[in-house]
């Protein structure tokens, strides 16, 4: 076990390092490993080195699958087949495409968006497509989901879209006549027909097929706030139910009818592994499902080996097996939460916390598990459900012991509608009652706890506190363990003094979202875009960022103008956060006060001044030129936020001699477009730095080279969120500094621009 843990530690260290071990280093390390493996004293070191080498080699191979920059943005012809279930939302389809004969360096798996796609599109179909691709990329922000990591772990080497000209062509002769994806597609269509009249068809499909495409945002919000989202993900609970049921049934049959030479438990365990594997395949054989199957298989293999293997040993063996097959799983929160949950359950039962009555035992167990997992959930998501114990104590038995068995029986008997229909109906009625109860719980104001991301030391102390609190009784008292949770809850951003402030330019793609922090206040200037899929950057980026920073409310929200790339996330923020005041260039539909030149506020020694739009003359201007323009200043430095203004609005600002436009930092107008940041405007502002918010390889080619030259001519340096991730500027008494998220949260799959130093120090303001 120590060697296995050292091996896993080596895997973790390699995958969380800023850079990977290069191939020559891997070769050298392999030679050292062959020498050291013969020396027992070096077993732990050899195991650690083996983990480093295996993870590094695996990751280097995955990176070679990425699309080269030379092919990005070009129209490329690809021939192959559609794989995976197709996600259809709001008139577009998202799919995975596998070129049959990928030509190096073309990746072997693509993620494509297809607008106005044929209705009969299905997995396994052969197509010739004309596509525009770009390397795997995702926004990079504190607290947000790392989409780029997901693409890498899923083996996707490029993303892009299907062009309509030249038109795509269908080639039935290339079809795959049988594939797991094709089978799941047909089953999904069959279930759609069977479940058309039922209210919770989306949840039923999620439970049977791990097909969560039909779950809407309100359902997801209820499940997340109540800590029950794991119920609709095919996980260890589901596969454990299948494996346990098959094991029990097979053992009962074999004991009664099998020859005496057979060992019932061994055969039953083998059948349980096969049954769980078949269910995992039906669920798409995704990475989490594979992990669950390997964990179940480890338990069953212990039975087959007829050796007494302790739970801790089974858990470590399962972990080592999973991360060997899927090293990138060590970067996923799901792996750590699932193994932590099983480990804590073992400790809890070892600690004999179970109450005499079953319902008391269940409630106590779920309560202990929620508290024990809270440090990890706060670290990963900056949020933990406070009502999860109550929600899970009755939702888990209803789902696992009643709803899922009913659905499996309905699926087995679906060829006989008269038998399946009552089962479908009964399961749907049961799910209706359960979801109603969860919705009531989710609406409780204190249903979930939000807290800033804890430091590694605070996280470690809280984990030790959990083990002390719920593990076997070694020390005479348990209650002092609560003190180890205090650093977890007291974590937060570094305090600011009067006159100091921070500005964060978030990476929201082709859009804008900025957060200003002073000592006691927070302002959000623009909220990022909304997409055709229905989601928005207010939900995906701004809200997680505010949670990660430990904020409880937004003191002021400024919506510069109503374009979707700036205002798309506003509805989400207004629904999710208490907002003190709202200002906008167009008050409708936000019930906002209009932005007007001359408005001024003073927060904690920091001045906020609205420089535009001017009243009256801007009425006939374009939406962009009517944008709110805000200047933030203190004795330590200043920032000018210009939203999407262009030459006309910039000229109006220049002619107003009452305004001081000079600023240490300029947030580029209109994402660095050619028609903004005129030479006269940039020369007047005289910024030391310019932060540009634009999308990665966006269709407008922002920022424009001419605009960048104007910044250089004015002596300003610039950074782009598309390359650097979220940008932070700090104005403190120690000086002015900036940081790029792709540098501070360095991962080997990030490309960090050369001009992005780690918390580089700017010149001291006068």
Coordinates of N, CA, C and O in Angstrom, one line a residue, residues 320-484:
X320 N -5.4 3.2 -7.6 CA -4.2 3.0 -8.4 C -4.6 2.5 -9.8 O -4.0 2.9 -10.8
X321 N -5.5 1.6 -9.9 CA -5.9 1.0 -11.1 C -6.6 2.1 -12.0 O -6.3 2.2 -13.2
X322 N -7.5 2.9 -11.4 CA -8.2 3.9 -12.1 C -7.2 5.0 -12.7 O -7.3 5.3 -13.9
X323 N -6.3 5.5 -11.9 CA -5.4 6.6 -12.3 C -4.3 6.0 -13.2 O -3.7 6.8 -14.0
X324 N -4.1 4.7 -13.3 CA -3.2 4.2 -14.3 C -3.8 4.2 -15.6 O -3.2 4.6 -16.6
X325 N -5.1 3.8 -15.7 CA -5.8 3.8 -17.0 C -6.2 5.2 -17.4 O -6.3 5.5 -18.6
X326 N -6.5 6.1 -16.4 CA -6.9 7.4 -16.7 C -6.2 8.4 -15.8 O -6.7 8.9 -14.9
X327 N -4.9 8.7 -16.1 CA -4.1 9.6 -15.3 C -4.8 11.0 -15.1 O -4.8 11.6 -14.0
X328 N -5.4 11.5 -16.1 CA -6.1 12.8 -16.0 C -7.2 12.9 -15.0 O -7.7 13.9 -14.6
X329 N -7.7 11.7 -14.6 CA -8.8 11.7 -13.6 C -8.3 12.3 -12.3 O -9.2 12.8 -11.5
X330 N -7.0 12.4 -12.1 CA -6.5 13.0 -10.8 C -6.7 14.5 -10.8 O -6.6 15.1 -9.8
X331 N -7.1 15.1 -12.0 CA -7.4 16.5 -12.0 C -8.8 16.8 -11.9 O -9.2 18.0 -12.0
X332 N -9.7 15.8 -11.8 CA -11.1 15.9 -11.7 C -11.6 15.9 -10.3 O -11.3 15.0 -9.5
X333 N -12.5 16.9 -9.9 CA -13.1 16.9 -8.6 C -13.9 15.6 -8.3 O -13.9 15.1 -7.1
X334 N -14.5 15.0 -9.3 CA -15.3 13.9 -9.1 C -14.6 12.7 -8.5 O -15.1 11.9 -7.7
X335 N -13.3 12.5 -9.0 CA -12.5 11.4 -8.4 C -12.3 11.6 -6.9 O -12.5 10.6 -6.2
X336 N -11.9 12.8 -6.6 CA -11.5 13.0 -5.2 C -12.8 12.9 -4.3 O -12.7 12.4 -3.2
X337 N -13.9 13.4 -4.8 CA -15.1 13.4 -4.0 C -15.6 12.0 -3.8 O -16.1 11.6 -2.7
X338 N -15.6 11.2 -4.9 CA -16.1 9.8 -4.8 C -15.2 8.9 -3.8 O -15.7 8.2 -3.0
X339 N -13.9 9.0 -4.0 CA -13.0 8.3 -3.1 C -13.1 8.8 -1.7 O -13.0 8.0 -0.7
X340 N -13.2 10.1 -1.5 CA -13.3 10.6 -0.2 C -14.6 10.2 0.5 O -14.6 9.9 1.7
X341 N -15.7 10.1 -0.3 CA -16.9 9.7 0.3 C -16.8 8.2 0.8 O -17.3 7.9 1.9
X342 N -16.3 7.4 0.0 CA -16.1 6.0 0.4 C -15.2 5.9 1.6 O -15.5 5.1 2.5
X343 N -14.1 6.6 1.6 CA -13.2 6.6 2.7 C -13.8 7.0 4.0 O -13.7 6.4 5.1
X344 N -14.6 8.1 3.9 CA -15.2 8.6 5.2 C -16.3 7.7 5.6 O -16.5 7.5 6.9
X345 N -17.0 7.0 4.7 CA -18.0 6.0 5.1 C -17.3 4.9 5.9 O -17.9 4.4 7.0
X346 N -16.2 4.5 5.5 CA -15.4 3.5 6.2 C -15.0 4.0 7.6 O -15.2 3.2 8.6
X347 N -14.5 5.2 7.6 CA -14.2 5.7 8.9 C -15.4 5.9 9.9 O -15.3 5.6 11.1
X348 N -16.5 6.4 9.3 CA -17.7 6.6 10.1 C -18.2 5.3 10.7 O -18.5 5.2 11.9
X349 N -18.2 4.2 9.9 CA -18.7 3.0 10.4 C -17.7 2.4 11.4 O -18.1 1.7 12.4
X350 N -16.4 2.6 11.1 CA -15.4 2.2 12.1 C -15.5 2.9 13.4 O -15.3 2.4 14.5
X351 N -15.9 4.2 13.3 CA -16.1 5.0 14.5 C -17.4 4.8 15.2 O -17.7 5.3 16.2
X352 N -18.3 3.9 14.6 CA -19.5 3.4 15.3 C -20.4 4.6 15.6 O -20.9 4.8 16.7
X353 N -20.7 5.4 14.5 CA -21.6 6.5 14.8 C -23.0 6.2 14.5 O -23.9 7.0 14.7
X354 N -23.3 5.0 14.0 CA -24.6 4.6 13.7 C -25.6 4.6 14.9 O -25.2 4.1 16.0
X355 N -26.8 5.1 14.8 CA -27.7 5.2 15.8 C -28.5 3.9 15.8 O -28.5 3.1 14.8
X356 N -29.2 3.5 16.9 CA -29.9 2.2 17.0 C -31.0 2.1 15.9 O -31.2 1.0 15.4
X357 N -31.8 3.2 15.7 CA -32.8 3.1 14.7 C -32.3 3.4 13.3 O -31.3 4.2 13.1
X358 N -32.9 2.7 12.3 CA -32.3 2.9 10.9 C -32.4 4.3 10.4 O -31.4 4.8 9.8
X359 N -33.5 5.0 10.6 CA -33.6 6.3 10.1 C -32.6 7.3 10.8 O -32.0 8.2 10.2
X360 N -32.4 7.0 12.1 CA -31.4 7.8 12.9 C -30.0 7.5 12.3 O -29.2 8.4 12.2
X361 N -29.7 6.2 12.1 CA -28.4 5.8 11.5 C -28.2 6.5 10.2 O -27.1 7.0 9.9
X362 N -29.2 6.5 9.3 CA -29.1 7.1 8.0 C -28.8 8.6 8.1 O -28.0 9.1 7.4
X363 N -29.6 9.3 8.9 CA -29.5 10.7 9.1 C -28.1 11.1 9.6 O -27.4 12.0 9.2
X364 N -27.7 10.3 10.7 CA -26.4 10.5 11.3 C -25.2 10.3 10.2 O -24.3 11.1 10.2
X365 N -25.4 9.3 9.4 CA -24.3 9.0 8.4 C -24.3 10.1 7.4 O -23.2 10.6 7.0
X366 N -25.4 10.5 6.9 CA -25.4 11.6 5.8 C -25.0 12.9 6.4 O -24.3 13.7 5.7
X367 N -25.3 13.2 7.7 CA -24.8 14.4 8.3 C -23.3 14.4 8.4 O -22.6 15.4 8.1
X368 N -22.8 13.3 8.9 CA -21.4 13.2 9.1 C -20.6 13.3 7.7 O -19.6 13.9 7.6
X369 N -21.2 12.6 6.7 CA -20.6 12.6 5.4 C -20.6 14.0 4.8 O -19.7 14.5 4.2
X370 N -21.7 14.8 5.0 CA -21.8 16.2 4.5 C -20.8 17.0 5.1 O -20.1 17.8 4.4
X371 N -20.6 16.9 6.4 CA -19.6 17.7 7.1 C -18.2 17.3 6.7 O -17.3 18.2 6.5
X372 N -18.0 16.0 6.6 CA -16.6 15.6 6.2 C -16.2 16.0 4.8 O -15.1 16.3 4.5
X373 N -17.2 16.0 3.9 CA -16.9 16.4 2.5 C -16.9 17.9 2.2 O -16.5 18.3 1.2
X374 N -17.4 18.6 3.2 CA -17.6 20.1 3.0 C -16.2 20.7 2.7 O -16.2 21.6 1.8
X375 N -15.1 20.4 3.3 CA -13.8 21.0 2.9 C -13.5 20.9 1.4 O -13.0 21.8 0.8
X376 N -13.7 19.6 0.9 CA -13.4 19.4 -0.5 C -14.4 20.1 -1.4 O -14.0 20.7 -2.4
X377 N -15.7 20.1 -1.1 CA -16.7 20.8 -1.9 C -16.4 22.3 -1.9 O -16.6 23.0 -3.0
X378 N -16.1 22.9 -0.8 CA -15.8 24.3 -0.7 C -14.5 24.6 -1.5 O -14.4 25.6 -2.2
X379 N -13.6 23.7 -1.5 CA -12.3 23.9 -2.3 C -12.6 23.8 -3.8 O -12.0 24.6 -4.5
X380 N -13.4 22.9 -4.2 CA -13.6 22.7 -5.6 C -14.6 23.7 -6.2 O -14.5 24.2 -7.3
X381 N -15.7 23.9 -5.4 CA -16.8 24.7 -6.0 C -17.2 25.9 -5.2 O -18.1 26.7 -5.6
X382 N -16.5 26.2 -4.1 CA -16.8 27.4 -3.2 C -18.2 27.4 -2.7 O -18.8 28.4 -2.5
X383 N -18.8 26.2 -2.6 CA -20.2 26.1 -2.2 C -20.4 24.7 -1.6 O -19.8 23.7 -2.1
X384 N -21.2 24.6 -0.6 CA -21.6 23.3 0.0 C -23.0 23.4 0.4 O -23.5 24.4 0.9
X385 N -23.7 22.3 0.2 CA -25.2 22.3 0.6 C -25.3 22.0 2.1 O -24.7 21.1 2.6
X386 N -26.1 22.9 2.7 CA -26.4 22.7 4.2 C -27.5 21.7 4.4 O -27.6 21.2 5.6
X387 N -28.3 21.5 3.4 CA -29.5 20.6 3.6 C -29.3 19.3 3.0 O -30.2 18.5 2.9
X388 N -28.0 19.0 2.5 CA -27.7 17.8 1.8 C -28.1 16.6 2.7 O -28.6 15.6 2.2
X389 N -27.7 16.6 4.0 CA -28.0 15.4 4.8 C -29.5 15.1 4.8 O -29.9 13.9 4.7
X390 N -30.3 16.1 5.0 CA -31.8 15.9 5.1 C -32.3 15.5 3.7 O -33.2 14.6 3.6
X391 N -31.8 16.1 2.7 CA -32.3 15.7 1.3 C -31.9 14.3 0.9 O -32.7 13.5 0.4
X392 N -30.6 13.9 1.3 CA -30.1 12.6 0.8 C -30.7 11.5 1.7 O -30.8 10.4 1.2
X393 N -31.0 11.8 2.9 CA -31.5 10.7 3.8 C -32.8 10.0 3.3 O -33.0 8.9 3.6
X394 N -33.6 10.8 2.6 CA -34.8 10.1 2.1 C -34.7 10.1 0.5 O -35.3 9.2 -0.1
X395 N -34.0 11.0 -0.1 CA -34.0 10.9 -1.6 C -33.1 9.7 -2.1 O -33.5 9.1 -3.1
X396 N -32.0 9.4 -1.4 CA -31.2 8.3 -1.9 C -31.9 6.9 -1.8 O -31.9 6.2 -2.8
X397 N -32.6 6.6 -0.7 CA -33.3 5.3 -0.7 C -34.4 5.3 -1.7 O -34.6 4.3 -2.3
X398 N -35.1 6.4 -1.9 CA -36.2 6.4 -2.8 C -35.7 6.2 -4.3 O -36.3 5.4 -5.0
X399 N -34.6 6.9 -4.6 CA -34.1 6.8 -5.9 C -33.5 5.4 -6.1 O -33.8 4.7 -7.1
X400 N -32.6 5.0 -5.2 CA -31.8 3.8 -5.4 C -32.6 2.5 -5.2 O -32.4 1.5 -5.9
X401 N -33.5 2.5 -4.2 CA -34.2 1.2 -3.8 C -35.6 1.1 -4.5 O -36.1 0.0 -4.5
X402 N -36.1 2.2 -5.0 CA -37.5 2.1 -5.6 C -37.5 2.6 -7.0 O -37.8 1.9 -8.0
X403 N -37.1 3.9 -7.2 CA -37.2 4.5 -8.6 C -36.3 3.8 -9.6 O -36.8 3.4 -10.7
X404 N -35.0 3.6 -9.3 CA -34.1 2.9 -10.3 C -34.5 1.5 -10.6 O -34.6 1.1 -11.7
X405 N -34.8 0.7 -9.6 CA -35.3 -0.7 -9.9 C -36.6 -0.7 -10.7 O -36.7 -1.5 -11.7
X406 N -37.5 0.2 -10.4 CA -38.7 0.3 -11.2 C -38.4 0.6 -12.7 O -38.9 0.0 -13.6
X407 N -37.5 1.6 -12.9 CA -37.1 2.0 -14.2 C -36.4 0.9 -15.0 O -36.6 0.7 -16.2
X408 N -35.5 0.1 -14.3 CA -34.8 -1.0 -14.9 C -35.8 -2.1 -15.3 O -35.7 -2.6 -16.4
X409 N -36.8 -2.3 -14.5 CA -37.8 -3.3 -14.8 C -38.6 -2.8 -16.0 O -38.9 -3.6 -16.9
X410 N -39.0 -1.5 -16.0 CA -39.7 -1.0 -17.1 C -38.9 -1.1 -18.4 O -39.5 -1.4 -19.5
X411 N -37.6 -0.8 -18.3 CA -36.8 -1.0 -19.5 C -36.7 -2.4 -20.0 O -36.8 -2.6 -21.2
X412 N -36.6 -3.3 -19.1 CA -36.5 -4.8 -19.5 C -37.8 -5.2 -20.2 O -37.8 -6.0 -21.1
X413 N -39.0 -4.7 -19.7 CA -40.3 -5.2 -20.2 C -40.9 -4.2 -21.2 O -42.1 -4.2 -21.5
X414 N -40.0 -3.3 -21.7 CA -40.5 -2.2 -22.6 C -41.1 -2.8 -23.9 O -41.9 -2.1 -24.6
X415 N -40.7 -4.0 -24.3 CA -41.3 -4.6 -25.5 C -42.8 -5.0 -25.3 O -43.5 -5.3 -26.2
X416 N -43.2 -5.0 -24.0 CA -44.6 -5.3 -23.7 C -45.2 -4.0 -23.0 O -45.1 -3.9 -21.8
X417 N -45.7 -3.1 -23.8 CA -46.2 -1.8 -23.3 C -47.1 -2.0 -22.2 O -47.1 -1.1 -21.2
X418 N -48.0 -3.0 -22.2 CA -49.0 -3.1 -21.1 C -48.4 -3.4 -19.8 O -48.9 -3.1 -18.7
X419 N -47.2 -4.0 -19.8 CA -46.5 -4.3 -18.6 C -45.6 -3.1 -18.2 O -45.5 -2.7 -17.0
X420 N -44.9 -2.5 -19.2 CA -44.0 -1.4 -18.9 C -44.7 -0.1 -18.5 O -44.2 0.6 -17.6
X421 N -45.9 0.2 -19.0 CA -46.5 1.5 -18.8 C -46.8 1.7 -17.3 O -46.5 2.8 -16.8
X422 N -47.4 0.8 -16.6 CA -47.6 1.0 -15.1 C -46.2 1.3 -14.4 O -46.2 2.1 -13.4
X423 N -45.2 0.6 -14.8 CA -43.9 0.8 -14.2 C -43.3 2.2 -14.5 O -42.8 2.9 -13.6
X424 N -43.4 2.7 -15.7 CA -43.0 4.0 -16.1 C -43.8 5.1 -15.3 O -43.3 6.0 -14.7
X425 N -45.1 4.8 -15.3 CA -46.0 5.8 -14.6 C -45.7 5.8 -13.1 O -45.6 6.9 -12.5
X426 N -45.5 4.7 -12.5 CA -45.2 4.7 -11.1 C -43.9 5.4 -10.7 O -43.8 6.2 -9.8
X427 N -42.9 5.1 -11.6 CA -41.6 5.8 -11.4 C -41.7 7.3 -11.5 O -41.1 8.1 -10.8
X428 N -42.5 7.7 -12.6 CA -42.6 9.2 -12.8 C -43.4 9.8 -11.6 O -43.0 10.9 -11.2
X429 N -44.4 9.2 -11.1 CA -45.1 9.8 -10.0 C -44.2 9.9 -8.8 O -44.3 10.9 -8.0
X430 N -43.4 8.8 -8.6 CA -42.5 8.9 -7.4 C -41.5 10.0 -7.6 O -41.2 10.7 -6.6
X431 N -40.9 10.2 -8.8 CA -39.9 11.2 -9.1 C -40.6 12.6 -8.9 O -39.9 13.5 -8.5
X432 N -41.8 12.7 -9.3 CA -42.6 14.0 -9.1 C -42.6 14.4 -7.6 O -42.3 15.6 -7.3
X433 N -42.9 13.4 -6.8 CA -43.0 13.7 -5.3 C -41.6 14.1 -4.8 O -41.4 15.0 -4.0
X434 N -40.6 13.3 -5.2 CA -39.3 13.5 -4.7 C -38.7 14.9 -5.2 O -38.2 15.7 -4.3
X435 N -38.9 15.3 -6.4 CA -38.4 16.5 -6.9 C -39.2 17.7 -6.3 O -38.6 18.8 -6.1
X436 N -40.5 17.5 -6.0 CA -41.2 18.5 -5.3 C -40.6 18.8 -3.9 O -40.5 20.0 -3.5
X437 N -40.3 17.7 -3.2 CA -39.7 17.9 -1.9 C -38.4 18.6 -2.0 O -38.0 19.4 -1.2
X438 N -37.6 18.2 -3.0 CA -36.2 18.8 -3.1 C -36.4 20.2 -3.5 O -35.5 21.1 -3.1
X439 N -37.4 20.6 -4.3 CA -37.6 22.0 -4.7 C -37.9 22.8 -3.5 O -37.4 24.0 -3.3
X440 N -38.7 22.3 -2.6 CA -39.1 23.0 -1.4 C -37.8 23.3 -0.5 O -37.6 24.4 0.0
X441 N -37.0 22.2 -0.4 CA -35.7 22.4 0.4 C -34.8 23.4 -0.3 O -34.1 24.1 0.4
X442 N -34.7 23.3 -1.6 CA -33.8 24.2 -2.4 C -34.1 25.7 -2.2 O -33.3 26.5 -2.3
X443 N -35.4 25.9 -2.0 CA -35.9 27.3 -1.9 C -35.6 27.9 -0.5 O -35.8 29.1 -0.3
X444 N -35.1 27.1 0.5 CA -34.8 27.7 1.8 C -33.6 28.6 1.6 O -32.6 28.2 1.0
X445 N -33.6 29.8 2.1 CA -32.5 30.8 1.9 C -31.2 30.3 2.3 O -30.2 30.6 1.6
X446 N -31.1 29.5 3.4 CA -29.8 29.0 3.9 C -29.5 27.6 3.4 O -28.7 26.9 4.0
X447 N -30.1 27.2 2.2 CA -29.9 25.9 1.7 C -28.5 25.5 1.4 O -28.1 24.4 1.5
X448 N -27.7 26.5 1.0 CA -26.3 26.3 0.6 C -25.4 27.3 1.2 O -25.9 28.5 1.5
X449 N -24.2 26.9 1.5 CA -23.2 27.8 2.0 C -22.1 28.2 1.0 O -21.6 27.3 0.3
X450 N -21.9 29.4 0.8 CA -20.8 29.9 -0.1 C -19.7 30.4 0.7 O -19.9 31.1 1.7
X451 N -18.5 30.1 0.3 CA -17.3 30.6 1.0 C -16.1 30.7 0.0 O -16.1 30.0 -1.1
X452 N -15.2 31.6 0.2 CA -14.0 31.7 -0.7 C -13.2 30.4 -0.7 O -13.3 29.6 0.2
X453 N -12.4 30.3 -1.8 CA -11.6 29.1 -1.9 C -10.6 29.0 -0.7 O -9.8 30.0 -0.5
X454 N -10.5 27.9 0.0 CA -9.6 27.9 1.2 C -8.1 27.7 0.7 O -7.9 27.2 -0.4
X455 N -7.2 28.1 1.5 CA -5.8 27.9 1.3 C -5.5 26.4 1.4 O -6.2 25.7 2.1
X456 N -4.4 25.9 0.9 CA -4.0 24.5 1.0 C -3.9 24.1 2.5 O -4.3 23.0 2.9
X457 N -3.3 25.0 3.3 CA -3.2 24.7 4.7 C -4.5 24.6 5.4 O -4.8 23.7 6.2
X458 N -5.4 25.5 5.1 CA -6.8 25.5 5.7 C -7.5 24.2 5.3 O -8.2 23.6 6.1
X459 N -7.4 23.8 4.0 CA -8.0 22.6 3.6 C -7.4 21.4 4.3 O -8.2 20.5 4.7
X460 N -6.1 21.3 4.4 CA -5.5 20.2 5.1 C -5.9 20.1 6.6 O -6.2 19.0 7.1
X461 N -6.0 21.2 7.2 CA -6.4 21.2 8.6 C -7.9 20.7 8.7 O -8.2 19.9 9.7
X462 N -8.7 21.2 7.8 CA -10.1 20.7 7.9 C -10.3 19.2 7.6 O -11.1 18.6 8.2
X463 N -9.5 18.7 6.7 CA -9.5 17.3 6.4 C -9.1 16.5 7.7 O -9.7 15.5 8.0
X464 N -8.0 17.0 8.3 CA -7.6 16.3 9.6 C -8.7 16.4 10.6 O -8.9 15.4 11.4
X465 N -9.3 17.5 10.7 CA -10.4 17.7 11.6 C -11.6 16.7 11.3 O -12.2 16.1 12.3
X466 N -11.9 16.5 10.0 CA -12.9 15.5 9.7 C -12.5 14.1 10.1 O -13.4 13.3 10.7
X467 N -11.3 13.7 9.9 CA -10.8 12.4 10.3 C -10.9 12.2 11.8 O -11.3 11.2 12.4
X468 N -10.5 13.3 12.5 CA -10.5 13.2 14.0 C -12.0 13.2 14.5 O -12.3 12.4 15.4
X469 N -12.8 13.9 13.8 CA -14.2 14.0 14.3 C -15.0 12.8 14.0 O -15.8 12.3 14.9
X470 N -14.8 12.1 12.9 CA -15.6 11.0 12.5 C -14.9 9.7 12.4 O -15.6 8.6 12.2
X471 N -13.6 9.6 12.6 CA -12.9 8.4 12.6 C -13.0 7.6 13.9 O -13.7 8.0 14.8
X472 N -12.3 6.5 14.0 CA -12.3 5.7 15.2 C -11.8 6.6 16.4 O -11.0 7.5 16.2
X473 N -12.4 6.3 17.5 CA -12.1 7.1 18.7 C -10.7 6.8 19.3 O -10.5 5.8 20.0
X474 N -9.7 7.6 18.9 CA -8.4 7.4 19.4 C -8.1 8.4 20.5 O -7.6 8.0 21.6
X475 N -8.4 9.7 20.3 CA -8.2 10.7 21.4 C -9.5 10.7 22.3 O -10.6 10.3 21.8
X476 N -9.3 11.1 23.5 CA -10.5 11.1 24.4 C -11.6 12.0 24.1 O -12.8 11.7 24.5
X477 N -11.4 13.0 23.3 CA -12.5 14.0 23.0 C -12.5 14.2 21.5 O -11.4 14.3 20.8
X478 N -13.7 14.4 20.9 CA -13.8 14.7 19.5 C -14.1 16.2 19.2 O -13.7 16.7 18.2
X479 N -14.8 16.9 20.2 CA -15.2 18.2 19.9 C -14.0 19.2 19.6 O -14.2 20.2 18.8
X480 N -12.8 19.0 20.1 CA -11.7 20.0 19.8 C -11.4 20.0 18.3 O -10.8 20.9 17.8
X481 N -11.8 18.9 17.6 CA -11.6 18.8 16.1 C -12.3 20.0 15.4 O -11.8 20.4 14.3
X482 N -13.3 20.5 16.0 CA -14.1 21.6 15.3 C -13.2 22.8 15.1 O -13.4 23.6 14.2
X483 N -12.2 23.0 16.0 CA -11.3 24.1 15.8 C -10.5 24.1 14.5 O -10.1 25.2 14.0
X484 N -10.3 22.9 14.0 CA -9.5 22.8 12.8 C -10.3 23.2 11.6 O -9.8 23.4 10.5

